[in-house]
Amino acid sequence: MRATIPIQGRPEFTIIEYPGWLEYRVQAPGSSSRRPNLRTLGVDAVLVIGVARFWDTILINPVYGVFAAVLALLYVYSRVTRVIWESVVILPSLGIQLETHRGPSGIPLFASRRFVPWASLEDFLINEGLRGWDVRYYLVAVSRTQQGALKLDVAFENILPRFPILLKVYHAVQEAIHAENEKERRHKHSIRSVVTDSAVD
């Protein structure tokens, strides 16, 4: 495995090369395990101080106890389901996989994955959308379902990285699509020549 940071000034973007596949990973802001997030530590400190201050009231009155337990569970849930990183994985001869990893402060606990095989992938595009008064660019995999309908899968849908990162991933996926199409074309040509040769014999 080899990790590189291909764009100067964008340390959140990493290309990880594994034997046989590539991962284009974008870290969520504030999710790096190298540096503690001061805002999150502050909220944790306020929560602990608040529980310590009102501990006697919580123990005496069951309504306050239930209320405190619900608030604590909601807070833990929000910490555990926070996006850590998202990635586009290129699997040669198979397809692409769009991943979202969630967990607290750099510790991945959950991952959701959407696989798009080369056979159903129509295109991989950079599209633009409006978010308030802001124009945001995003990557989308356009694929065809078994019923023939078009399906759109957005890459990096929670983080929405800036255009230079999207452009780098776009070029990598387009190169993989081109290589896969070329391989398929050569395979069909070799089958056609075998069939033609056997028909002549």
mmCIF file of N, CA and C in Angstrom, residues 77-171:
data_model
loop_
_atom_site.group_PDB
_atom_site.id
_atom_site.type_symbol
_atom_site.label_atom_id
_atom_site.label_comp_id
_atom_site.label_asym_id
_atom_site.label_seq_id
_atom_site.Cartn_x
_atom_site.Cartn_y
_atom_site.Cartn_z
ATOM 1 N N TYR A 77 -25.052 9.184 19.547
ATOM 2 C CA TYR A 77 -25.436 8.814 18.186
ATOM 3 C C TYR A 77 -24.871 9.814 17.161
ATOM 4 N N SER A 78 -24.944 11.107 17.486
ATOM 5 C CA SER A 78 -24.415 12.106 16.551
ATOM 6 C C SER A 78 -22.905 11.996 16.415
ATOM 7 N N ARG A 79 -22.214 11.616 17.467
ATOM 8 C CA ARG A 79 -20.758 11.453 17.404
ATOM 9 C C ARG A 79 -20.368 10.197 16.623
ATOM 10 N N VAL A 80 -21.121 9.112 16.817
ATOM 11 C CA VAL A 80 -20.780 7.834 16.195
ATOM 12 C C VAL A 80 -21.115 7.824 14.698
ATOM 13 N N THR A 81 -22.122 8.580 14.282
ATOM 14 C CA THR A 81 -22.526 8.565 12.872
ATOM 15 C C THR A 81 -21.929 9.726 12.068
ATOM 16 N N ARG A 82 -20.949 10.408 12.593
ATOM 17 C CA ARG A 82 -20.284 11.502 11.894
ATOM 18 C C ARG A 82 -19.418 10.936 10.755
ATOM 19 N N VAL A 83 -19.452 11.588 9.595
ATOM 20 C CA VAL A 83 -18.658 11.141 8.442
ATOM 21 C C VAL A 83 -17.185 11.410 8.714
ATOM 22 N N ILE A 84 -16.346 10.369 8.556
ATOM 23 C CA ILE A 84 -14.899 10.506 8.728
ATOM 24 C C ILE A 84 -14.238 10.734 7.372
ATOM 25 N N TRP A 85 -14.549 9.853 6.409
ATOM 26 C CA TRP A 85 -14.036 10.036 5.054
ATOM 27 C C TRP A 85 -14.966 9.380 4.066
ATOM 28 N N GLU A 86 -14.841 9.836 2.816
ATOM 29 C CA GLU A 86 -15.550 9.226 1.693
ATOM 30 C C GLU A 86 -14.519 8.929 0.616
ATOM 31 N N SER A 87 -14.790 7.898 -0.168
ATOM 32 C CA SER A 87 -13.816 7.534 -1.189
ATOM 33 C C SER A 87 -14.482 6.939 -2.415
ATOM 34 N N VAL A 88 -13.730 7.016 -3.511
ATOM 35 C CA VAL A 88 -14.075 6.335 -4.758
ATOM 36 C C VAL A 88 -12.984 5.300 -4.972
ATOM 37 N N VAL A 89 -13.387 4.039 -5.053
ATOM 38 C CA VAL A 89 -12.445 2.943 -5.238
ATOM 39 C C VAL A 89 -12.601 2.423 -6.660
ATOM 40 N N ILE A 90 -11.481 2.385 -7.394
ATOM 41 C CA ILE A 90 -11.486 1.860 -8.763
ATOM 42 C C ILE A 90 -10.973 0.426 -8.714
ATOM 43 N N LEU A 91 -11.838 -0.500 -9.105
ATOM 44 C CA LEU A 91 -11.504 -1.926 -9.130
ATOM 45 C C LEU A 91 -11.420 -2.356 -10.590
ATOM 46 N N PRO A 92 -10.210 -2.435 -11.154
ATOM 47 C CA PRO A 92 -10.087 -2.789 -12.568
ATOM 48 C C PRO A 92 -10.791 -4.109 -12.871
ATOM 49 N N SER A 93 -11.446 -4.151 -14.009
ATOM 50 C CA SER A 93 -12.209 -5.278 -14.550
ATOM 51 C C SER A 93 -13.463 -5.599 -13.738
ATOM 52 N N LEU A 94 -13.759 -4.830 -12.674
ATOM 53 C CA LEU A 94 -14.986 -5.043 -11.919
ATOM 54 C C LEU A 94 -15.910 -3.827 -11.963
ATOM 55 N N GLY A 95 -15.408 -2.664 -11.529
ATOM 56 C CA GLY A 95 -16.217 -1.452 -11.501
ATOM 57 C C GLY A 95 -15.676 -0.440 -10.521
ATOM 58 N N ILE A 96 -16.547 0.455 -10.074
ATOM 59 C CA ILE A 96 -16.157 1.436 -9.069
ATOM 60 C C ILE A 96 -17.044 1.258 -7.837
ATOM 61 N N GLN A 97 -16.489 1.635 -6.700
ATOM 62 C CA GLN A 97 -17.229 1.533 -5.456
ATOM 63 C C GLN A 97 -17.168 2.881 -4.752
ATOM 64 N N LEU A 98 -18.331 3.388 -4.357
ATOM 65 C CA LEU A 98 -18.432 4.651 -3.641
ATOM 66 C C LEU A 98 -18.642 4.332 -2.162
ATOM 67 N N GLU A 99 -17.765 4.844 -1.297
ATOM 68 C CA GLU A 99 -17.801 4.482 0.114
ATOM 69 C C GLU A 99 -17.948 5.707 1.000
ATOM 70 N N THR A 100 -18.636 5.522 2.123
ATOM 71 C CA THR A 100 -18.733 6.523 3.186
ATOM 72 C C THR A 100 -18.436 5.825 4.502
ATOM 73 N N HIS A 101 -17.451 6.333 5.243
ATOM 74 C CA HIS A 101 -17.063 5.753 6.526
ATOM 75 C C HIS A 101 -17.465 6.713 7.635
ATOM 76 N N ARG A 102 -18.092 6.166 8.687
ATOM 77 C CA ARG A 102 -18.586 6.979 9.805
ATOM 78 C C ARG A 102 -18.052 6.452 11.123
ATOM 79 N N GLY A 103 -17.899 7.371 12.072
ATOM 80 C CA GLY A 103 -17.447 7.008 13.403
ATOM 81 C C GLY A 103 -16.975 8.230 14.155
ATOM 82 N N PRO A 104 -16.554 8.049 15.409
ATOM 83 C CA PRO A 104 -16.057 9.183 16.188
ATOM 84 C C PRO A 104 -14.582 9.457 15.922
ATOM 85 N N SER A 105 -14.224 10.680 15.738
ATOM 86 C CA SER A 105 -12.840 11.193 15.667
ATOM 87 C C SER A 105 -11.819 10.242 15.056
ATOM 88 N N GLY A 106 -11.984 9.912 13.798
ATOM 89 C CA GLY A 106 -10.995 9.122 13.077
ATOM 90 C C GLY A 106 -11.062 7.627 13.295
ATOM 91 N N ILE A 107 -12.045 7.126 14.010
ATOM 92 C CA ILE A 107 -12.182 5.686 14.245
ATOM 93 C C ILE A 107 -13.386 5.192 13.447
ATOM 94 N N PRO A 108 -13.159 4.526 12.308
ATOM 95 C CA PRO A 108 -14.299 4.080 11.502
ATOM 96 C C PRO A 108 -15.050 2.929 12.162
ATOM 97 N N LEU A 109 -16.345 3.131 12.386
ATOM 98 C CA LEU A 109 -17.191 2.087 12.961
ATOM 99 C C LEU A 109 -18.150 1.509 11.929
ATOM 100 N N PHE A 110 -18.658 2.363 11.039
ATOM 101 C CA PHE A 110 -19.635 1.936 10.040
ATOM 102 C C PHE A 110 -19.161 2.378 8.662
ATOM 103 N N ALA A 111 -19.499 1.579 7.655
ATOM 104 C CA ALA A 111 -19.191 1.943 6.276
ATOM 105 C C ALA A 111 -20.383 1.581 5.398
ATOM 106 N N SER A 112 -20.738 2.503 4.515
ATOM 107 C CA SER A 112 -21.757 2.188 3.510
ATOM 108 C C SER A 112 -21.069 2.204 2.153
ATOM 109 N N ARG A 113 -21.403 1.213 1.341
ATOM 110 C CA ARG A 113 -20.745 1.056 0.046
ATOM 111 C C ARG A 113 -21.787 0.878 -1.046
ATOM 112 N N ARG A 114 -21.536 1.533 -2.184
ATOM 113 C CA ARG A 114 -22.377 1.347 -3.370
ATOM 114 C C ARG A 114 -21.458 0.946 -4.518
ATOM 115 N N PHE A 115 -21.694 -0.241 -5.050
ATOM 116 C CA PHE A 115 -20.859 -0.758 -6.134
ATOM 117 C C PHE A 115 -21.561 -0.537 -7.464
ATOM 118 N N VAL A 116 -20.806 -0.025 -8.436
ATOM 119 C CA VAL A 116 -21.329 0.180 -9.785
ATOM 120 C C VAL A 116 -20.440 -0.611 -10.741
ATOM 121 N N PRO A 117 -20.934 -1.729 -11.305
ATOM 122 C CA PRO A 117 -20.104 -2.524 -12.222
ATOM 123 C C PRO A 117 -19.890 -1.798 -13.550
ATOM 124 N N TRP A 118 -18.766 -2.119 -14.209
ATOM 125 C CA TRP A 118 -18.460 -1.484 -15.498
ATOM 126 C C TRP A 118 -19.568 -1.732 -16.511
ATOM 127 N N ALA A 119 -20.189 -2.900 -16.457
ATOM 128 C CA ALA A 119 -21.208 -3.249 -17.454
ATOM 129 C C ALA A 119 -22.414 -2.321 -17.393
ATOM 130 N N SER A 120 -22.750 -1.808 -16.207
ATOM 131 C CA SER A 120 -23.917 -0.932 -16.103
ATOM 132 C C SER A 120 -23.556 0.549 -16.042
ATOM 133 N N LEU A 121 -22.264 0.874 -15.921
ATOM 134 C CA LEU A 121 -21.834 2.273 -15.832
ATOM 135 C C LEU A 121 -21.907 2.929 -17.204
ATOM 136 N N GLU A 122 -22.760 3.921 -17.324
ATOM 137 C CA GLU A 122 -22.904 4.667 -18.583
ATOM 138 C C GLU A 122 -21.849 5.766 -18.683
ATOM 139 N N ASP A 123 -21.662 6.518 -17.589
ATOM 140 C CA ASP A 123 -20.688 7.609 -17.595
ATOM 141 C C ASP A 123 -20.392 8.034 -16.167
ATOM 142 N N PHE A 124 -19.324 8.793 -16.018
ATOM 143 C CA PHE A 124 -18.919 9.355 -14.738
ATOM 144 C C PHE A 124 -18.666 10.827 -14.993
ATOM 145 N N LEU A 125 -19.439 11.707 -14.356
ATOM 146 C CA LEU A 125 -19.462 13.124 -14.724
ATOM 147 C C LEU A 125 -19.162 14.036 -13.550
ATOM 148 N N ILE A 126 -18.703 15.248 -13.896
ATOM 149 C CA ILE A 126 -18.691 16.340 -12.930
ATOM 150 C C ILE A 126 -19.910 17.178 -13.258
ATOM 151 N N ASN A 127 -20.790 17.329 -12.297
ATOM 152 C CA ASN A 127 -22.024 18.086 -12.489
ATOM 153 C C ASN A 127 -21.989 19.279 -11.542
ATOM 154 N N GLU A 128 -22.885 20.224 -11.760
ATOM 155 C CA GLU A 128 -22.945 21.362 -10.858
ATOM 156 C C GLU A 128 -24.358 21.522 -10.324
ATOM 157 N N GLY A 129 -24.435 21.979 -9.105
ATOM 158 C CA GLY A 129 -25.723 22.205 -8.472
ATOM 159 C C GLY A 129 -25.674 23.467 -7.629
ATOM 160 N N LEU A 130 -26.837 23.948 -7.266
ATOM 161 C CA LEU A 130 -26.932 25.148 -6.439
ATOM 162 C C LEU A 130 -27.197 24.763 -5.001
ATOM 163 N N ARG A 131 -26.490 25.402 -4.103
ATOM 164 C CA ARG A 131 -26.689 25.220 -2.660
ATOM 165 C C ARG A 131 -26.790 26.616 -2.072
ATOM 166 N N GLY A 132 -28.019 27.083 -1.897
ATOM 167 C CA GLY A 132 -28.224 28.482 -1.513
ATOM 168 C C GLY A 132 -27.823 29.374 -2.679
ATOM 169 N N TRP A 133 -26.888 30.280 -2.439
ATOM 170 C CA TRP A 133 -26.369 31.141 -3.512
ATOM 171 C C TRP A 133 -25.046 30.634 -4.040
ATOM 172 N N ASP A 134 -24.658 29.454 -3.622
ATOM 173 C CA ASP A 134 -23.354 28.894 -3.972
ATOM 174 C C ASP A 134 -23.511 27.818 -5.044
ATOM 175 N N VAL A 135 -22.631 27.836 -6.032
ATOM 176 C CA VAL A 135 -22.594 26.780 -7.048
ATOM 177 C C VAL A 135 -21.584 25.749 -6.573
ATOM 178 N N ARG A 136 -22.029 24.490 -6.431
ATOM 179 C CA ARG A 136 -21.149 23.416 -5.983
ATOM 180 C C ARG A 136 -21.036 22.372 -7.082
ATOM 181 N N TYR A 137 -19.831 21.902 -7.294
ATOM 182 C CA TYR A 137 -19.587 20.837 -8.248
ATOM 183 C C TYR A 137 -19.573 19.507 -7.503
ATOM 184 N N TYR A 138 -20.040 18.448 -8.166
ATOM 185 C CA TYR A 138 -20.040 17.129 -7.554
ATOM 186 C C TYR A 138 -19.851 16.076 -8.632
ATOM 187 N N LEU A 139 -19.354 14.916 -8.216
ATOM 188 C CA LEU A 139 -19.148 13.781 -9.114
ATOM 189 C C LEU A 139 -20.360 12.869 -9.057
ATOM 190 N N VAL A 140 -20.753 12.354 -10.215
ATOM 191 C CA VAL A 140 -21.898 11.460 -10.254
ATOM 192 C C VAL A 140 -21.604 10.303 -11.218
ATOM 193 N N ALA A 141 -21.936 9.100 -10.769
ATOM 194 C CA ALA A 141 -21.840 7.902 -11.613
ATOM 195 C C ALA A 141 -23.222 7.657 -12.202
ATOM 196 N N VAL A 142 -23.301 7.675 -13.520
ATOM 197 C CA VAL A 142 -24.561 7.433 -14.214
ATOM 198 C C VAL A 142 -24.557 5.972 -14.648
ATOM 199 N N SER A 143 -25.523 5.211 -14.147
ATOM 200 C CA SER A 143 -25.591 3.793 -14.498
ATOM 201 C C SER A 143 -27.010 3.449 -14.931
ATOM 202 N N ARG A 144 -27.134 2.291 -15.567
ATOM 203 C CA ARG A 144 -28.429 1.832 -16.048
ATOM 204 C C ARG A 144 -28.841 0.617 -15.226
ATOM 205 N N THR A 145 -30.088 0.639 -14.721
ATOM 206 C CA THR A 145 -30.603 -0.486 -13.938
ATOM 207 C C THR A 145 -31.004 -1.627 -14.877
ATOM 208 N N GLN A 146 -31.380 -2.751 -14.304
ATOM 209 C CA GLN A 146 -31.798 -3.898 -15.118
ATOM 210 C C GLN A 146 -33.083 -3.615 -15.869
ATOM 211 N N GLN A 147 -33.895 -2.678 -15.360
ATOM 212 C CA GLN A 147 -35.139 -2.303 -16.044
ATOM 213 C C GLN A 147 -34.898 -1.270 -17.134
ATOM 214 N N GLY A 148 -33.666 -0.780 -17.253
ATOM 215 C CA GLY A 148 -33.333 0.188 -18.290
ATOM 216 C C GLY A 148 -33.395 1.637 -17.858
ATOM 217 N N ALA A 149 -33.752 1.900 -16.609
ATOM 218 C CA ALA A 149 -33.823 3.279 -16.114
ATOM 219 C C ALA A 149 -32.426 3.766 -15.721
ATOM 220 N N LEU A 150 -32.225 5.074 -15.815
ATOM 221 C CA LEU A 150 -30.951 5.659 -15.404
ATOM 222 C C LEU A 150 -30.937 5.866 -13.898
ATOM 223 N N LYS A 151 -29.776 5.620 -13.291
ATOM 224 C CA LYS A 151 -29.606 5.790 -11.855
ATOM 225 C C LYS A 151 -28.385 6.672 -11.630
ATOM 226 N N LEU A 152 -28.483 7.624 -10.717
ATOM 227 C CA LEU A 152 -27.379 8.517 -10.393
ATOM 228 C C LEU A 152 -26.873 8.213 -8.989
ATOM 229 N N ASP A 153 -25.563 7.990 -8.865
ATOM 230 C CA ASP A 153 -24.923 7.786 -7.566
ATOM 231 C C ASP A 153 -23.891 8.887 -7.375
ATOM 232 N N VAL A 154 -24.082 9.722 -6.367
ATOM 233 C CA VAL A 154 -23.181 10.848 -6.128
ATOM 234 C C VAL A 154 -21.999 10.377 -5.286
ATOM 235 N N ALA A 155 -20.793 10.695 -5.749
ATOM 236 C CA ALA A 155 -19.573 10.402 -4.995
ATOM 237 C C ALA A 155 -19.281 11.573 -4.065
ATOM 238 N N PHE A 156 -18.760 11.291 -2.895
ATOM 239 C CA PHE A 156 -18.423 12.318 -1.897
ATOM 240 C C PHE A 156 -19.646 13.183 -1.581
ATOM 241 N N GLU A 157 -20.821 12.577 -1.450
ATOM 242 C CA GLU A 157 -22.064 13.343 -1.303
ATOM 243 C C GLU A 157 -22.182 14.083 0.016
ATOM 244 N N ASN A 158 -21.486 13.658 1.052
ATOM 245 C CA ASN A 158 -21.556 14.344 2.340
ATOM 246 C C ASN A 158 -20.480 15.417 2.493
ATOM 247 N N ILE A 159 -19.321 15.201 1.890
ATOM 248 C CA ILE A 159 -18.204 16.131 2.055
ATOM 249 C C ILE A 159 -18.198 17.216 0.974
ATOM 250 N N LEU A 160 -18.568 16.857 -0.263
ATOM 251 C CA LEU A 160 -18.562 17.774 -1.407
ATOM 252 C C LEU A 160 -17.242 18.547 -1.500
ATOM 253 N N PRO A 161 -16.154 17.855 -1.882
ATOM 254 C CA PRO A 161 -14.852 18.528 -1.967
ATOM 255 C C PRO A 161 -14.800 19.539 -3.114
ATOM 256 N N ARG A 162 -13.760 20.342 -3.130
ATOM 257 C CA ARG A 162 -13.582 21.391 -4.126
ATOM 258 C C ARG A 162 -13.218 20.809 -5.497
ATOM 259 N N PHE A 163 -13.333 21.650 -6.509
ATOM 260 C CA PHE A 163 -13.205 21.236 -7.913
ATOM 261 C C PHE A 163 -11.873 20.550 -8.251
ATOM 262 N N PRO A 164 -10.705 21.037 -7.784
ATOM 263 C CA PRO A 164 -9.455 20.343 -8.163
ATOM 264 C C PRO A 164 -9.431 18.870 -7.751
ATOM 265 N N ILE A 165 -10.012 18.557 -6.606
ATOM 266 C CA ILE A 165 -10.071 17.158 -6.164
ATOM 267 C C ILE A 165 -11.005 16.363 -7.071
ATOM 268 N N LEU A 166 -12.167 16.939 -7.369
ATOM 269 C CA LEU A 166 -13.123 16.256 -8.247
ATOM 270 C C LEU A 166 -12.518 15.992 -9.621
ATOM 271 N N LEU A 167 -11.774 16.957 -10.132
ATOM 272 C CA LEU A 167 -11.166 16.818 -11.458
ATOM 273 C C LEU A 167 -10.159 15.675 -11.482
ATOM 274 N N LYS A 168 -9.355 15.545 -10.425
ATOM 275 C CA LYS A 168 -8.368 14.465 -10.349
ATOM 276 C C LYS A 168 -9.060 13.094 -10.334
ATOM 277 N N VAL A 169 -10.124 12.956 -9.545
ATOM 278 C CA VAL A 169 -10.858 11.688 -9.469
ATOM 279 C C VAL A 169 -11.564 11.417 -10.796
ATOM 280 N N TYR A 170 -12.153 12.452 -11.388
ATOM 281 C CA TYR A 170 -12.840 12.313 -12.675
ATOM 282 C C TYR A 170 -11.893 11.755 -13.738
ATOM 283 N N HIS A 171 -10.694 12.328 -13.856
ATOM 284 C CA HIS A 171 -9.736 11.849 -14.860
ATOM 285 C C HIS A 171 -9.331 10.397 -14.610
#
